[in-house]
Short mmCIF file of C-alpha atoms in Angstrom, two decimals:
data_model
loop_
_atom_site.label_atom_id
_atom_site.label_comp_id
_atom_site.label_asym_id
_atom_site.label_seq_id
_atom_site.Cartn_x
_atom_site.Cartn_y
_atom_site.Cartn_z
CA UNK X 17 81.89 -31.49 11.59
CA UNK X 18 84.80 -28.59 13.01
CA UNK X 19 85.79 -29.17 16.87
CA UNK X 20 84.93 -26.72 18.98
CA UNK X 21 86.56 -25.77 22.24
CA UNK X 22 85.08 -24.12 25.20
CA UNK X 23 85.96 -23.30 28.58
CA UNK X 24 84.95 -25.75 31.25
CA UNK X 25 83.15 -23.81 33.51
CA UNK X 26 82.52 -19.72 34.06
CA UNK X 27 80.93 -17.74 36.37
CA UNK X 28 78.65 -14.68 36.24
CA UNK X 29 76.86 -12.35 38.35
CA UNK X 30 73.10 -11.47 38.05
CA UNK X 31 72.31 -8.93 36.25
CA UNK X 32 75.51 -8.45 34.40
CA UNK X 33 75.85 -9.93 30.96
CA UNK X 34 77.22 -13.15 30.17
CA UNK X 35 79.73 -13.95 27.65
CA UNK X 36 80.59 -17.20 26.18
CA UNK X 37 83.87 -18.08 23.99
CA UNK X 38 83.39 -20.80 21.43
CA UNK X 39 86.60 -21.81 19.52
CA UNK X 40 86.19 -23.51 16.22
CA UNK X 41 89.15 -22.72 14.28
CA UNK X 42 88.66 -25.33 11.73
CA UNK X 43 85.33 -24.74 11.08
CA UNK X 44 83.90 -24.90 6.95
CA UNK X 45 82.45 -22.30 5.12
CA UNK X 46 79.59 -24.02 4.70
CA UNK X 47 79.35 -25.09 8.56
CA UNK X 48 76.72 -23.61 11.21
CA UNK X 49 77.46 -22.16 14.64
CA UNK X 50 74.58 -23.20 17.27
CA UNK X 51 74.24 -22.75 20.77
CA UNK X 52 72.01 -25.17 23.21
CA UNK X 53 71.84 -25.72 26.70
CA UNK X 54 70.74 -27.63 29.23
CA UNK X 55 69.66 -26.54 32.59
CA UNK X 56 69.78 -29.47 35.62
CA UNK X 57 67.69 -32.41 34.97
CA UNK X 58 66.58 -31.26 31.68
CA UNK X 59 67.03 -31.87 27.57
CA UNK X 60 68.96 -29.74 26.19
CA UNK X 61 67.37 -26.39 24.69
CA UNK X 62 68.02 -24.41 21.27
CA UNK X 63 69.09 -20.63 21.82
CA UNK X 64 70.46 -19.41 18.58
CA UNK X 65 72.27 -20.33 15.33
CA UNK X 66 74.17 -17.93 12.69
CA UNK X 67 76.47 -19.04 9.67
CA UNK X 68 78.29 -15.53 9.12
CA UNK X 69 76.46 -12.67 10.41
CA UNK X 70 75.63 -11.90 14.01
CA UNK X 71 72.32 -12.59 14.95
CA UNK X 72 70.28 -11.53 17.99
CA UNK X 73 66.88 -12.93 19.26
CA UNK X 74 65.06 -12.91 22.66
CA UNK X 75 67.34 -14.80 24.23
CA UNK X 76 70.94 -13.82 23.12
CA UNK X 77 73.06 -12.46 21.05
CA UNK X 78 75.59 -14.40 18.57
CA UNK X 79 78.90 -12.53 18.01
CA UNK X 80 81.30 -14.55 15.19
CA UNK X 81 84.50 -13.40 14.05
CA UNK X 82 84.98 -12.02 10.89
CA UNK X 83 87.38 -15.31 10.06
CA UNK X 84 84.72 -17.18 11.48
CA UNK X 85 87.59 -18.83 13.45
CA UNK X 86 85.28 -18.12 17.20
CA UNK X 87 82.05 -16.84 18.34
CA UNK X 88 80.72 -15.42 21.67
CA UNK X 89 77.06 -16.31 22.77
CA UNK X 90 75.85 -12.99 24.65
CA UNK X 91 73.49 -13.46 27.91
CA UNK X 92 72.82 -9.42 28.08
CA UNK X 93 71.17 -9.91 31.75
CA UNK X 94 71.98 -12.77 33.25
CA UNK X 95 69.65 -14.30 35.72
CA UNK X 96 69.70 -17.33 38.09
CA UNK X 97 67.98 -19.32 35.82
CA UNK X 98 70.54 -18.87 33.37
CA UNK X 99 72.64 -21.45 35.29
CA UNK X 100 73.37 -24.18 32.96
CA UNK X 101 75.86 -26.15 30.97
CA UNK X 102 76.07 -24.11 27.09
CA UNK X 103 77.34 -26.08 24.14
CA UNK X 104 78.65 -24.57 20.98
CA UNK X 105 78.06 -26.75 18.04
CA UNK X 106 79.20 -26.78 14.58
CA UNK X 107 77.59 -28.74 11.71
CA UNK X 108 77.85 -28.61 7.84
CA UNK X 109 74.78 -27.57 6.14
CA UNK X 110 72.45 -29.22 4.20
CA UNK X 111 73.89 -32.63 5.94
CA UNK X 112 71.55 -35.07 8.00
CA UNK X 113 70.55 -33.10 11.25
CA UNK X 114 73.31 -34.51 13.90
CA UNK X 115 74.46 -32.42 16.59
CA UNK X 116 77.69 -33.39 18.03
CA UNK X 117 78.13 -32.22 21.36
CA UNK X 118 81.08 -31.40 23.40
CA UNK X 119 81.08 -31.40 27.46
CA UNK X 120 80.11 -27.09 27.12
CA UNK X 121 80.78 -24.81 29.71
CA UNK X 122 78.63 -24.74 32.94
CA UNK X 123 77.70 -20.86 33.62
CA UNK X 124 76.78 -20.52 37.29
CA UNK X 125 75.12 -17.25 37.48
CA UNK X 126 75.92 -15.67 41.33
CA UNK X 127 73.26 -13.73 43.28
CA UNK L 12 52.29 -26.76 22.02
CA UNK L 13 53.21 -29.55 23.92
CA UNK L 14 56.68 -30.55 23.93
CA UNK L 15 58.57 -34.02 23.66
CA UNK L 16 57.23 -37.03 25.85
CA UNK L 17 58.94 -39.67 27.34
CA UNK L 18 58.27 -42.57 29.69
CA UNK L 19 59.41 -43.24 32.01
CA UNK L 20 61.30 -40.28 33.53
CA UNK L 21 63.78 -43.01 35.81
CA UNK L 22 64.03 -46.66 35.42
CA UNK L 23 66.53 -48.70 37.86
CA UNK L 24 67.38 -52.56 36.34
CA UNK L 25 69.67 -55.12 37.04
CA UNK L 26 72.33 -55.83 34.82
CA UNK L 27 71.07 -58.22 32.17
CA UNK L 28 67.80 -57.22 32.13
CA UNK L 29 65.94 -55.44 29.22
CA UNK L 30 64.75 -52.45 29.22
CA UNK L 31 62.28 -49.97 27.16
CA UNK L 32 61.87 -46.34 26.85
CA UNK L 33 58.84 -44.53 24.64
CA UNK L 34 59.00 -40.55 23.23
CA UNK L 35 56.10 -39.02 21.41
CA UNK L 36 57.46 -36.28 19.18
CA UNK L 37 55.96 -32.88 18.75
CA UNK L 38 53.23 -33.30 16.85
CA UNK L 39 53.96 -33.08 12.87
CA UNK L 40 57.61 -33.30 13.43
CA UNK L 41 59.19 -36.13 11.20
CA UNK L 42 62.51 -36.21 12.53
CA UNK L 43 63.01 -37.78 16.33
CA UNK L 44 66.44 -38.09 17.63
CA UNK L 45 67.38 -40.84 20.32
CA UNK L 46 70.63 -39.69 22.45
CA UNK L 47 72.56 -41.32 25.29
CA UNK L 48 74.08 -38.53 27.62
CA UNK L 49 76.51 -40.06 30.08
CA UNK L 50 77.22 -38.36 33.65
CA UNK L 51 79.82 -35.15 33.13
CA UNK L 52 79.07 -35.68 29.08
CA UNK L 53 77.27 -33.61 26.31
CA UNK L 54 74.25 -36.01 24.58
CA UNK L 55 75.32 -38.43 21.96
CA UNK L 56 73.34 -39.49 18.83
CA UNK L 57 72.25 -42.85 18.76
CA UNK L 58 69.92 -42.96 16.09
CA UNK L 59 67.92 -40.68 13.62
CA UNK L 60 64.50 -41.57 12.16
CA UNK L 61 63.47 -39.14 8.93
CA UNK L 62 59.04 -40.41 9.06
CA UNK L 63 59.86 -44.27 10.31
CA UNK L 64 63.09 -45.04 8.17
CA UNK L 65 66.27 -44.63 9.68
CA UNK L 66 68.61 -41.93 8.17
CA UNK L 67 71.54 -42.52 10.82
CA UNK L 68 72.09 -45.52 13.20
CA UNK L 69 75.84 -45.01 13.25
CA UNK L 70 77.00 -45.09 16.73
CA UNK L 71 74.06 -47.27 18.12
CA UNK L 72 75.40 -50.01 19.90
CA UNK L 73 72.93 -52.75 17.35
CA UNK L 74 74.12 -55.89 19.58
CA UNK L 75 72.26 -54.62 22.12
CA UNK L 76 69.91 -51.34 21.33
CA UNK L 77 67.51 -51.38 18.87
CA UNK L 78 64.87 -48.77 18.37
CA UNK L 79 61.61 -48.63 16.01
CA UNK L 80 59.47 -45.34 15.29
CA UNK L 81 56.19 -47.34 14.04
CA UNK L 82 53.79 -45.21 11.79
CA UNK L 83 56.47 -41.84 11.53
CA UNK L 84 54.94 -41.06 14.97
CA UNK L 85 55.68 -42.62 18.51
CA UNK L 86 59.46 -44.33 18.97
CA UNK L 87 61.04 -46.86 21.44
CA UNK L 88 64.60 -47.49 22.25
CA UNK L 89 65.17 -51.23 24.16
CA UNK L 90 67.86 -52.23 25.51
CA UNK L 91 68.78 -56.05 25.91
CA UNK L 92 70.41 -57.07 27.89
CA UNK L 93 71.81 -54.19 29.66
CA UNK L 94 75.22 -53.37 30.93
CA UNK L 95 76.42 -51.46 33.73
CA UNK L 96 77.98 -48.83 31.45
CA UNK L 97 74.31 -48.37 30.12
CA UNK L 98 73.76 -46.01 32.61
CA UNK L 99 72.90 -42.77 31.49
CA UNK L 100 69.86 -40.54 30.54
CA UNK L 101 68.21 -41.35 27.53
CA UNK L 102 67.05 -37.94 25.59
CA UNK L 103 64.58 -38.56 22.84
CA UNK L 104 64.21 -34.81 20.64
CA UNK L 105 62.14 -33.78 17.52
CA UNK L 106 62.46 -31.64 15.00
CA UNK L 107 60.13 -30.47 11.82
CA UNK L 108 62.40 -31.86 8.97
CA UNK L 109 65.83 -33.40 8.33
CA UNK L 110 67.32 -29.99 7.07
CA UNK L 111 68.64 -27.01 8.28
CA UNK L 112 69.06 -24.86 9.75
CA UNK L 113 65.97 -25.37 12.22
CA UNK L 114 66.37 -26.28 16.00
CA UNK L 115 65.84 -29.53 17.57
CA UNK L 116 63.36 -29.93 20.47
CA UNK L 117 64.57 -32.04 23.55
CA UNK L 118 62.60 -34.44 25.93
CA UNK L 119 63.41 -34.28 29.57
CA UNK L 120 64.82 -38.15 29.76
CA UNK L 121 65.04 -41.01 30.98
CA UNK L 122 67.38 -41.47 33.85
CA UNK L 123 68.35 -45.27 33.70
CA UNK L 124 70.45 -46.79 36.24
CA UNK L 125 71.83 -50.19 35.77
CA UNK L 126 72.84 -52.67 39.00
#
């Protein structure tokens, strides 16, 4: 599975939106882009996945590059309960399910 | 629906010692995931059970850890005997099938803490 690099740590304030960089230069054609994360004390938690296209569901937005090289996961209203560590993941389809995570970047979301 | 169990949430053992940890899956999931997450680290897979056969046991430490999902349901993970660098939370997740793309569901751990 591609390497991805994120930044170690970002902050945001509520209410504003929330952007996450996810570099994956070497990624496959045939490799996924997913975002989890994990909020203190918890598992970690699915928020979205896209191969080419940008997807949106209720809980953010995907933005990848059109060379597929990066993406951005979009918080559009960040809240306090948005502060968590967020891990980019990429993973070849149609392989055994194994997520290989990085450290992700811990969004603190300011009041 | 009811999420991922697992017992016990924290678990504090002497080195040496043996140690187990139990996850019930979502119900009608057949994969379950077992992952060791290290303080300042992102999870990593241990093992992968596809029903109760093992599809990926790669980076499970088999000297030591061993893990059984009897019936495709219910799974443990033991440790014996434990190490000091065993400390870590133990994450047990689920998900519906082995393909993708789908999401995984994650348990809240096991905090263990070795002496």
């Amino acid at each position: 599975d591609a390497k991805t690099t994120q930044p170690p740590s970002m902050d945001c304030a509520e209410g504003r939106a929330a952007n996450l960089p996810c570099n994956h230069s070497t990624i496959s054609g045939n490799e996924y882009v997913y975002w989890y994360r994990q909020i203190h004390s918890q598992g970690p938690q699915y928020i979205i996945h896209g191969l080419k296209n940008n997807e949106t569901n209720e809980m953010a937005s995907l933005i990848i590059t059109e060379d597929r090289k990066s993406s951005t996961l979009i918080l559009p209203h960040a809240t306090l309960r948005d502060t968590a560590v967020y891990y980019c993941i990429v993973r070849v389809a149609g392989s055994n399910y194994k997520l290989t995570f990085g450290k992700g970047t811990l969004l603190t979301v300011n009041p | 629906e009811a999420g991922v169990a697992q017992s016990p949430r924290y678990k504090i053992i002497e080195k040496r010692q043996s140690v187990a940890f139990w996850c019930n899956p979502i119900s009608g999931h057949a994969t379950l995931y077992w992952y060791q997450q290290i303080l300042g680290q992102g999870p990593k897979l241990l093992i992968q059970f596809q029903n109760n056969g093992v599809v990926d046991d790669s980076q499970l430490p088999k000297d030591r850890f061993s893990a059984e999902r009897l019936k495709g349901v219910d799974s443990t993970l033991k440790i014996q005997p434990a190490k000091l660098e065993d400390s870590a939370v133990y994450l047990c997740a689920s998900s519906f099938t082995g393909t993708d793309p789908y999401e995984q569901y994650f348990g809240p751990g096991t905090r263990l803490t070795v002496t």
